[in-house]
CSV table of C-alpha atoms in Angstrom, one decimal:
chain,number,residue,atom,x,y,z
A,84,MET,CA,-26.6,74.8,0.2
A,85,ARG,CA,-24.1,72.4,-1.1
A,86,CYS,CA,-20.8,73.0,-1.1
A,87,TYR,CA,-18.2,71.7,-3.5
A,88,GLN,CA,-14.7,71.5,-3.8
A,89,ILE,CA,-12.5,71.4,-7.1
A,90,ARG,CA,-9.9,68.6,-6.9
A,91,ILE,CA,-6.6,68.9,-8.8
A,92,VAL,CA,-5.7,65.6,-9.3
A,93,LYS,CA,-2.2,64.4,-11.1
A,94,THR,CA,-2.1,61.5,-13.8
A,95,HIS,CA,0.1,60.7,-17.0
A,96,GLY,CA,2.0,64.5,-16.3
A,97,ARG,CA,-1.4,66.2,-16.6
A,98,LYS,CA,-3.7,67.9,-14.2
A,99,PHE,CA,-7.3,67.5,-14.3
A,100,LEU,CA,-9.9,68.8,-12.0
A,101,MET,CA,-13.0,66.8,-10.2
A,102,GLN,CA,-15.9,68.0,-8.9
A,103,GLU,CA,-16.8,66.3,-5.5
A,104,ASN,CA,-19.6,67.0,-2.8
A,105,HIS,CA,-18.5,68.1,0.7
A,106,LYS,CA,-18.8,64.5,1.5
A,107,GLY,CA,-15.8,63.7,-1.4
A,108,PHE,CA,-18.0,61.6,-3.4
A,109,ILE,CA,-19.1,62.3,-6.8
A,110,GLN,CA,-22.8,63.0,-7.0
A,111,SER,CA,-23.7,60.2,-9.8
A,112,ILE,CA,-21.8,57.5,-7.6
A,113,GLN,CA,-23.4,58.8,-4.2
A,114,PHE,CA,-26.9,58.1,-7.0
A,115,LEU,CA,-25.7,54.7,-7.3
A,116,ARG,CA,-25.1,53.7,-4.2
A,117,GLY,CA,-28.5,54.8,-2.5
A,118,PHE,CA,-30.0,53.1,-5.7
A,119,ALA,CA,-27.9,49.9,-5.5
A,120,ALA,CA,-28.9,49.6,-1.4
A,121,LEU,CA,-33.0,50.4,-2.2
A,122,ALA,CA,-32.9,48.3,-4.9
A,123,VAL,CA,-31.9,45.5,-3.0
A,124,VAL,CA,-34.1,46.0,0.0
A,125,LEU,CA,-37.1,46.1,-2.3
A,126,CYS,CA,-35.7,42.7,-3.7
A,127,HIS,CA,-35.6,41.6,-0.2
A,128,TYR,CA,-38.9,42.9,1.1
A,129,GLY,CA,-40.9,42.4,-1.8
A,130,SER,CA,-40.1,38.6,-2.0
A,131,SER,CA,-43.4,37.9,0.1
A,132,LEU,CA,-45.7,39.7,-1.4
A,133,VAL,CA,-48.1,37.1,-2.2
A,134,GLY,CA,-51.2,39.2,-3.3
A,135,TYR,CA,-49.0,41.4,-6.1
A,136,LYS,CA,-47.1,38.9,-7.8
A,137,ASN,CA,-46.4,40.7,-10.7
A,138,LEU,CA,-45.0,43.6,-7.9
A,139,SER,CA,-42.8,41.0,-6.7
A,140,LYS,CA,-41.0,39.4,-10.0
A,141,VAL,CA,-40.5,43.3,-10.8
A,142,LEU,CA,-39.1,43.9,-7.1
A,143,ASN,CA,-37.0,40.7,-7.8
A,144,TYR,CA,-34.6,42.7,-10.5
A,145,GLY,CA,-33.7,44.5,-7.6
A,146,GLN,CA,-30.5,41.6,-6.8
A,147,TYR,CA,-28.8,43.3,-9.5
A,148,GLY,CA,-27.9,46.2,-7.7
A,149,VAL,CA,-25.6,44.1,-6.0
A,150,HIS,CA,-23.7,44.6,-10.0
A,151,VAL,CA,-24.1,48.2,-9.3
A,152,PHE,CA,-22.1,47.9,-6.2
A,153,PHE,CA,-19.2,46.1,-7.9
A,154,PHE,CA,-19.1,48.8,-10.2
A,155,VAL,CA,-19.1,51.5,-8.0
A,156,SER,CA,-16.5,49.8,-6.3
A,157,GLY,CA,-14.1,49.2,-9.4
A,158,TYR,CA,-14.7,53.2,-10.0
A,159,VAL,CA,-14.7,54.5,-6.4
A,160,ILE,CA,-11.5,52.1,-4.7
A,161,CYS,CA,-9.0,52.9,-8.0
A,162,LEU,CA,-9.7,56.5,-8.2
A,163,ALA,CA,-9.3,57.1,-4.2
A,164,LEU,CA,-5.9,55.2,-5.0
A,165,ILE,CA,-5.0,57.5,-7.4
A,166,LYS,CA,-5.3,60.2,-5.6
A,167,ASN,CA,-3.5,59.6,-2.2
A,168,ASN,CA,-0.4,58.4,-4.9
A,169,TYR,CA,-0.6,54.7,-3.5
A,170,HIS,CA,2.0,52.3,-5.0
A,171,PRO,CA,1.8,48.7,-3.5
A,172,LYS,CA,4.4,48.7,-0.9
A,173,TYR,CA,2.2,50.6,0.9
A,174,PHE,CA,-0.3,47.5,0.4
A,175,PHE,CA,-0.9,46.6,4.3
A,176,ASN,CA,-1.5,50.5,4.9
A,177,PHE,CA,-4.4,50.1,2.6
A,178,LEU,CA,-6.0,46.8,3.9
A,179,LEU,CA,-6.0,48.2,7.0
A,180,LYS,CA,-8.0,51.5,5.9
A,181,ARG,CA,-10.5,48.7,4.1
A,182,SER,CA,-10.9,46.8,7.3
A,183,ILE,CA,-11.3,50.0,9.9
A,184,ARG,CA,-13.7,50.8,7.2
A,185,ILE,CA,-15.8,47.9,6.5
A,186,ASP,CA,-15.0,45.6,9.3
A,187,PRO,CA,-17.0,47.4,12.2
A,188,ALA,CA,-20.7,47.3,10.7
A,189,TYR,CA,-19.6,43.6,9.2
A,190,LEU,CA,-18.4,42.2,12.4
A,191,THR,CA,-21.4,43.9,14.3
A,192,THR,CA,-24.0,42.3,12.3
A,193,ILE,CA,-22.3,39.1,12.9
A,194,ILE,CA,-22.7,39.2,16.5
A,195,LEU,CA,-26.3,40.5,16.4
A,196,THR,CA,-27.2,38.0,13.9
A,197,LEU,CA,-25.3,34.7,16.2
A,198,LEU,CA,-27.0,36.7,19.3
A,199,SER,CA,-30.5,37.0,17.6
A,200,PHE,CA,-30.8,33.3,16.6
A,201,TRP,CA,-30.0,32.4,19.9
A,202,LEU,CA,-32.8,34.4,21.5
A,203,PHE,CA,-34.9,32.9,18.6
A,204,THR,CA,-34.2,29.3,19.8
A,205,ALA,CA,-35.3,30.4,23.5
A,206,ILE,CA,-39.0,30.9,21.9
A,207,PRO,CA,-40.9,28.0,22.1
A,208,SER,CA,-42.8,29.3,18.9
A,209,PHE,CA,-39.8,29.9,17.0
A,210,LYS,CA,-39.8,27.5,13.6
A,211,GLY,CA,-36.7,29.0,12.0
A,212,ASN,CA,-33.4,27.1,11.4
A,213,SER,CA,-30.8,28.1,14.5
A,214,ILE,CA,-27.2,29.1,13.6
A,215,PRO,CA,-24.8,27.8,15.9
A,216,PHE,CA,-21.7,29.0,16.9
A,217,ILE,CA,-18.7,27.3,15.3
A,218,PRO,CA,-15.2,29.0,16.2
A,219,ALA,CA,-13.9,28.0,12.5
A,220,GLN,CA,-17.3,29.1,10.4
A,221,PHE,CA,-16.7,32.5,12.6
A,222,LEU,CA,-13.2,33.1,11.9
A,223,ALA,CA,-14.1,32.3,7.6
A,224,HIS,CA,-16.2,35.5,8.0
A,225,VAL,CA,-13.7,37.3,9.6
A,226,PHE,CA,-11.1,36.9,7.1
A,227,TYR,CA,-13.7,36.7,4.3
A,228,ILE,CA,-12.8,33.1,3.6
A,229,VAL,CA,-16.2,31.4,3.6
A,230,PRO,CA,-16.1,30.7,0.0
A,231,PHE,CA,-13.2,28.5,0.2
A,232,THR,CA,-14.7,26.8,3.2
A,233,ASN,CA,-17.7,24.1,3.4
A,234,PHE,CA,-19.4,26.8,5.7
A,235,GLY,CA,-22.5,28.9,4.8
A,236,PHE,CA,-22.9,32.6,5.3
A,237,TYR,CA,-24.6,33.6,8.5
A,238,ASN,CA,-26.2,36.2,6.6
A,239,HIS,CA,-27.0,35.9,2.6
A,240,VAL,CA,-25.8,39.5,1.5
A,241,PHE,CA,-22.2,38.5,3.0
A,242,TRP,CA,-20.7,37.0,0.2
A,243,THR,CA,-20.2,40.1,-1.8
A,244,LEU,CA,-18.4,41.5,1.0
A,245,CYS,CA,-15.8,38.2,0.2
A,246,VAL,CA,-15.8,39.7,-3.4
A,247,GLU,CA,-15.3,43.4,-2.6
A,248,PHE,CA,-12.4,41.8,-0.1
A,249,GLN,CA,-10.4,39.7,-2.8
A,250,PHE,CA,-11.0,43.1,-5.4
A,251,TYR,CA,-8.8,45.2,-2.7
A,252,ILE,CA,-6.4,42.1,-2.2
A,253,LEU,CA,-5.9,41.8,-6.6
A,254,ILE,CA,-6.4,45.4,-7.3
A,255,GLY,CA,-4.1,46.8,-3.9
A,256,SER,CA,-1.1,44.5,-5.3
A,257,LEU,CA,-1.2,44.2,-8.9
A,258,TYR,CA,-2.9,46.9,-10.2
A,259,PHE,CA,-0.9,49.7,-9.0
A,260,LEU,CA,2.6,47.7,-10.0
A,261,ASN,CA,2.8,49.9,-13.3
A,262,THR,CA,1.1,53.1,-14.0
A,263,ASN,CA,2.0,53.0,-17.4
A,264,LEU,CA,-1.1,53.9,-19.9
A,265,TYR,CA,-0.7,50.7,-21.8
A,266,TYR,CA,-0.4,48.2,-18.6
A,267,ARG,CA,-3.2,49.3,-17.3
A,268,ILE,CA,-4.8,48.8,-20.6
A,269,CYS,CA,-3.7,45.3,-20.7
A,270,PHE,CA,-4.5,44.3,-17.3
A,271,LEU,CA,-8.3,45.2,-17.5
A,272,MET,CA,-8.6,43.7,-20.4
A,273,LEU,CA,-7.2,40.5,-19.2
A,274,PHE,CA,-8.7,40.9,-15.9
A,275,SER,CA,-12.1,41.4,-17.7
A,276,VAL,CA,-11.8,37.6,-19.4
A,277,THR,CA,-11.2,36.0,-15.8
A,278,PRO,CA,-14.6,34.3,-15.9
A,279,PHE,CA,-13.8,32.5,-19.1
A,280,ILE,CA,-11.8,30.3,-17.1
A,281,PRO,CA,-13.5,27.2,-15.5
A,282,PHE,CA,-12.4,27.3,-11.9
A,283,ALA,CA,-12.5,31.2,-11.7
A,284,ASN,CA,-16.2,31.4,-12.5
A,285,SER,CA,-17.9,29.6,-9.5
A,286,GLY,CA,-20.1,33.0,-8.0
A,287,TYR,CA,-18.2,33.8,-5.1
A,288,LEU,CA,-14.6,35.0,-6.5
A,289,VAL,CA,-14.0,38.3,-7.7
A,290,THR,CA,-13.1,36.9,-11.2
A,291,THR,CA,-16.9,36.0,-11.7
A,292,TYR,CA,-17.5,39.6,-12.0
A,293,SER,CA,-14.3,40.9,-13.3
A,294,PRO,CA,-15.6,42.5,-16.4
A,295,ILE,CA,-17.9,44.8,-13.8
A,296,PHE,CA,-15.0,45.9,-11.6
A,297,ALA,CA,-13.5,46.0,-15.0
A,298,ILE,CA,-15.6,48.7,-16.6
A,299,GLY,CA,-16.1,50.7,-13.7
A,300,ILE,CA,-12.1,51.1,-13.6
A,301,ALA,CA,-11.7,51.7,-17.1
A,302,THR,CA,-14.7,54.3,-16.7
A,303,MET,CA,-13.0,56.3,-13.9
A,304,HIS,CA,-9.9,56.6,-15.5
A,305,TYR,CA,-11.5,57.7,-18.8
A,306,HIS,CA,-13.4,60.4,-16.5
A,307,LEU,CA,-10.5,61.4,-15.5
A,308,THR,CA,-7.7,61.5,-18.0
A,309,LYS,CA,-10.3,62.0,-21.2
A,310,GLU,CA,-7.7,59.4,-23.0
A,311,LYS,CA,-10.0,57.6,-25.4
A,312,LYS,CA,-8.0,54.3,-25.2
A,313,TYR,CA,-9.7,53.8,-22.0
A,314,LEU,CA,-12.5,53.0,-24.1
A,315,ILE,CA,-11.1,49.4,-25.4
A,316,PRO,CA,-11.1,48.2,-22.0
A,317,ILE,CA,-14.6,49.4,-21.9
A,318,VAL,CA,-15.8,47.8,-25.0
A,319,PHE,CA,-14.0,44.9,-24.1
A,320,SER,CA,-15.5,44.2,-20.8
A,321,ALA,CA,-18.9,44.9,-22.0
A,322,VAL,CA,-18.3,42.1,-24.3
A,323,SER,CA,-17.2,40.3,-21.5
A,324,ILE,CA,-20.5,40.8,-19.3
A,325,PHE,CA,-22.7,39.9,-22.4
A,326,LEU,CA,-20.8,36.5,-22.9
A,327,ASN,CA,-20.7,35.9,-19.0
A,328,PHE,CA,-24.1,37.2,-17.6
A,329,ASN,CA,-26.7,38.4,-20.4
A,330,ILE,CA,-28.1,41.4,-22.2
A,331,GLY,CA,-30.1,42.9,-18.6
A,332,ILE,CA,-26.8,43.0,-17.3
A,333,LEU,CA,-24.9,44.4,-19.9
A,334,LEU,CA,-27.3,47.3,-20.2
A,335,LEU,CA,-27.8,47.8,-16.7
A,336,ILE,CA,-23.6,48.4,-16.3
A,337,VAL,CA,-23.6,50.0,-20.0
A,338,GLY,CA,-26.6,52.2,-18.4
A,339,VAL,CA,-24.9,53.1,-15.3
A,340,ALA,CA,-21.4,53.7,-17.1
A,341,ILE,CA,-23.8,56.3,-19.0
A,342,PHE,CA,-25.1,57.5,-16.1
A,343,VAL,CA,-22.0,58.6,-13.9
A,344,SER,CA,-20.6,60.6,-17.2
A,345,PHE,CA,-23.6,62.7,-17.3
A,346,ILE,CA,-25.8,62.9,-13.8
A,347,LYS,CA,-23.9,65.8,-11.9
A,348,LYS,CA,-26.7,66.5,-9.1
A,349,ILE,CA,-29.1,64.3,-7.1
A,350,SER,CA,-32.1,64.7,-4.9
A,351,LYS,CA,-31.0,65.2,-0.9
A,352,ILE,CA,-33.0,61.5,-0.7
A,353,PHE,CA,-30.4,59.8,-2.3
A,354,ASP,CA,-27.8,61.7,-1.0
A,355,PHE,CA,-29.0,60.2,2.4
A,356,LEU,CA,-29.6,56.7,0.9
A,357,GLY,CA,-26.0,56.8,-0.9
A,358,THR,CA,-24.5,57.9,3.0
A,359,ILE,CA,-26.2,54.9,4.3
A,360,SER,CA,-26.3,52.6,1.5
A,361,TYR,CA,-23.3,50.4,3.3
A,362,SER,CA,-25.6,50.3,6.7
A,363,LEU,CA,-28.8,49.6,5.5
A,364,TYR,CA,-27.2,47.0,2.7
A,365,ILE,CA,-25.9,44.9,5.5
A,366,ILE,CA,-28.3,45.5,8.2
A,367,HIS,CA,-31.6,44.6,6.5
A,368,PRO,CA,-31.7,41.0,6.2
A,369,LEU,CA,-31.9,41.2,9.9
A,370,VAL,CA,-34.7,43.6,10.2
A,371,LEU,CA,-36.8,41.9,7.9
A,372,ILE,CA,-36.5,38.8,10.7
A,373,TYR,CA,-38.0,40.8,13.2
A,374,LEU,CA,-40.4,42.4,11.2
A,375,LEU,CA,-41.8,39.2,10.1
A,376,GLY,CA,-41.9,37.9,14.0
A,377,ILE,CA,-43.6,40.8,14.6
A,378,TYR,CA,-46.0,41.6,11.6
A,379,LYS,CA,-46.8,37.5,11.8
A,380,LYS,CA,-48.2,38.8,15.8
A,381,LEU,CA,-49.7,41.5,14.4
A,382,SER,CA,-51.7,39.4,12.3
A,383,ILE,CA,-51.9,42.1,9.4
A,384,PRO,CA,-54.6,41.4,6.8
A,385,LYS,CA,-53.2,40.5,3.2
A,386,ASN,CA,-54.7,43.2,1.3
A,387,LEU,CA,-52.6,45.2,3.7
A,388,GLU,CA,-49.3,44.1,1.8
A,389,LEU,CA,-48.3,47.4,0.3
A,390,LEU,CA,-48.6,49.4,3.3
A,391,THR,CA,-46.4,46.6,4.9
A,392,LEU,CA,-43.7,46.8,2.7
A,393,THR,CA,-44.0,50.4,2.4
A,394,SER,CA,-43.4,50.2,6.4
A,395,GLN,CA,-40.9,47.7,6.6
A,396,LEU,CA,-38.6,50.1,4.4
A,397,LEU,CA,-39.0,53.1,6.5
A,398,ILE,CA,-38.4,50.9,9.7
A,399,ALA,CA,-35.0,49.4,7.6
A,400,ILE,CA,-33.9,52.6,6.4
A,401,ILE,CA,-34.4,54.4,10.1
A,402,CYS,CA,-32.7,51.2,11.3
A,403,ALA,CA,-29.7,51.6,9.1
A,404,TYR,CA,-29.2,55.1,9.7
A,405,ILE,CA,-28.9,54.5,13.8
A,406,PHE,CA,-26.7,51.8,12.4
A,407,TYR,CA,-24.6,54.6,10.5
A,408,ILE,CA,-24.4,57.0,13.3
A,409,LEU,CA,-23.4,54.2,16.3
A,410,ILE,CA,-21.3,51.8,13.9
A,411,GLU,CA,-20.1,52.7,10.9
A,412,LYS,CA,-19.3,57.0,10.3
A,413,PRO,CA,-16.7,56.1,13.7
A,414,SER,CA,-15.4,53.7,11.7
A,415,ILE,CA,-14.9,55.9,8.4
A,416,THR,CA,-13.5,58.5,10.8
A,417,LEU,CA,-11.0,56.5,11.6
A,418,SER,CA,-9.9,54.9,8.3
A,419,LYS,CA,-9.7,58.7,6.9
A,420,LYS,CA,-6.6,59.0,9.4
A,421,ILE,CA,-4.9,56.2,8.1
A,422,ALA,CA,-2.9,57.4,5.5
A,423,TYR,CA,0.1,56.4,2.8
A,424,LYS,CA,3.2,58.0,3.1
A,425,ASN,CA,4.8,60.4,0.8
A,426,LYS,CA,1.2,61.0,0.2
């Protein structure tokens, strides 16, 4: 039986009830985490399908799972800060909590990637590109500043973590300077139009995806307070998404916002996938590299591509679960011990 808690959250002088599951996650958000991670994995794993080109094209849309992650971050991060009576004077506590939460898995993946390619280069039959250890490049990854350097990413999924960390800095330092309703609405509206600034729309900056983060934040506020004025930044952000991306991404994000509003229960499968979503997202490219090498040695026939894809997905999920238990779960526990004063 699933255990629920009813937490009381104060905002604008009123009390509101938020139904959460035993892990503290809103059920629909948990589903979106699992869905987004699965979509991204299928996008990357399905790209090698030769005999099923139409299916490969469909799976390629899984890349937009990243946009779902950005919506979820906008929703969840700000909700957590509100619950903890956050103020920018606790900014470094906030960054410390986020670093402890995401860095162990991130740094472990970096080290595993560098070690793996070091081992690969020792194999005579390996024909891929090596990844040399360059201290400056390593430090650029550690401090999430690769987009501001001339270095490439060790792992192509790391760019989203750089965007996320930029979001933490922006929200932790500026958004909570004032809890006034109109300040927040104006902030979200201004934030959502930053992609129109030429230098701010480079692809690896939080400003490129700001309307997606903004609509997540505004949706959270609307759910929390039922204040209809938050519909203004939601509409404003939706228009910005349409103008800066395309109608497909707009429909996806609007659909996600509607989904969060009405879906209260999810299956155990997506609850599980939501739990390991970060581990699955960050480790699956490295798992695929190993699997492609192994499957190539096994000379699996092309007519078994779908079976191969299914096995790759299952192995990635198993590896992600192990990674979650060994690396991510302990970091979550440690992160929760870092509290804001006057909570």
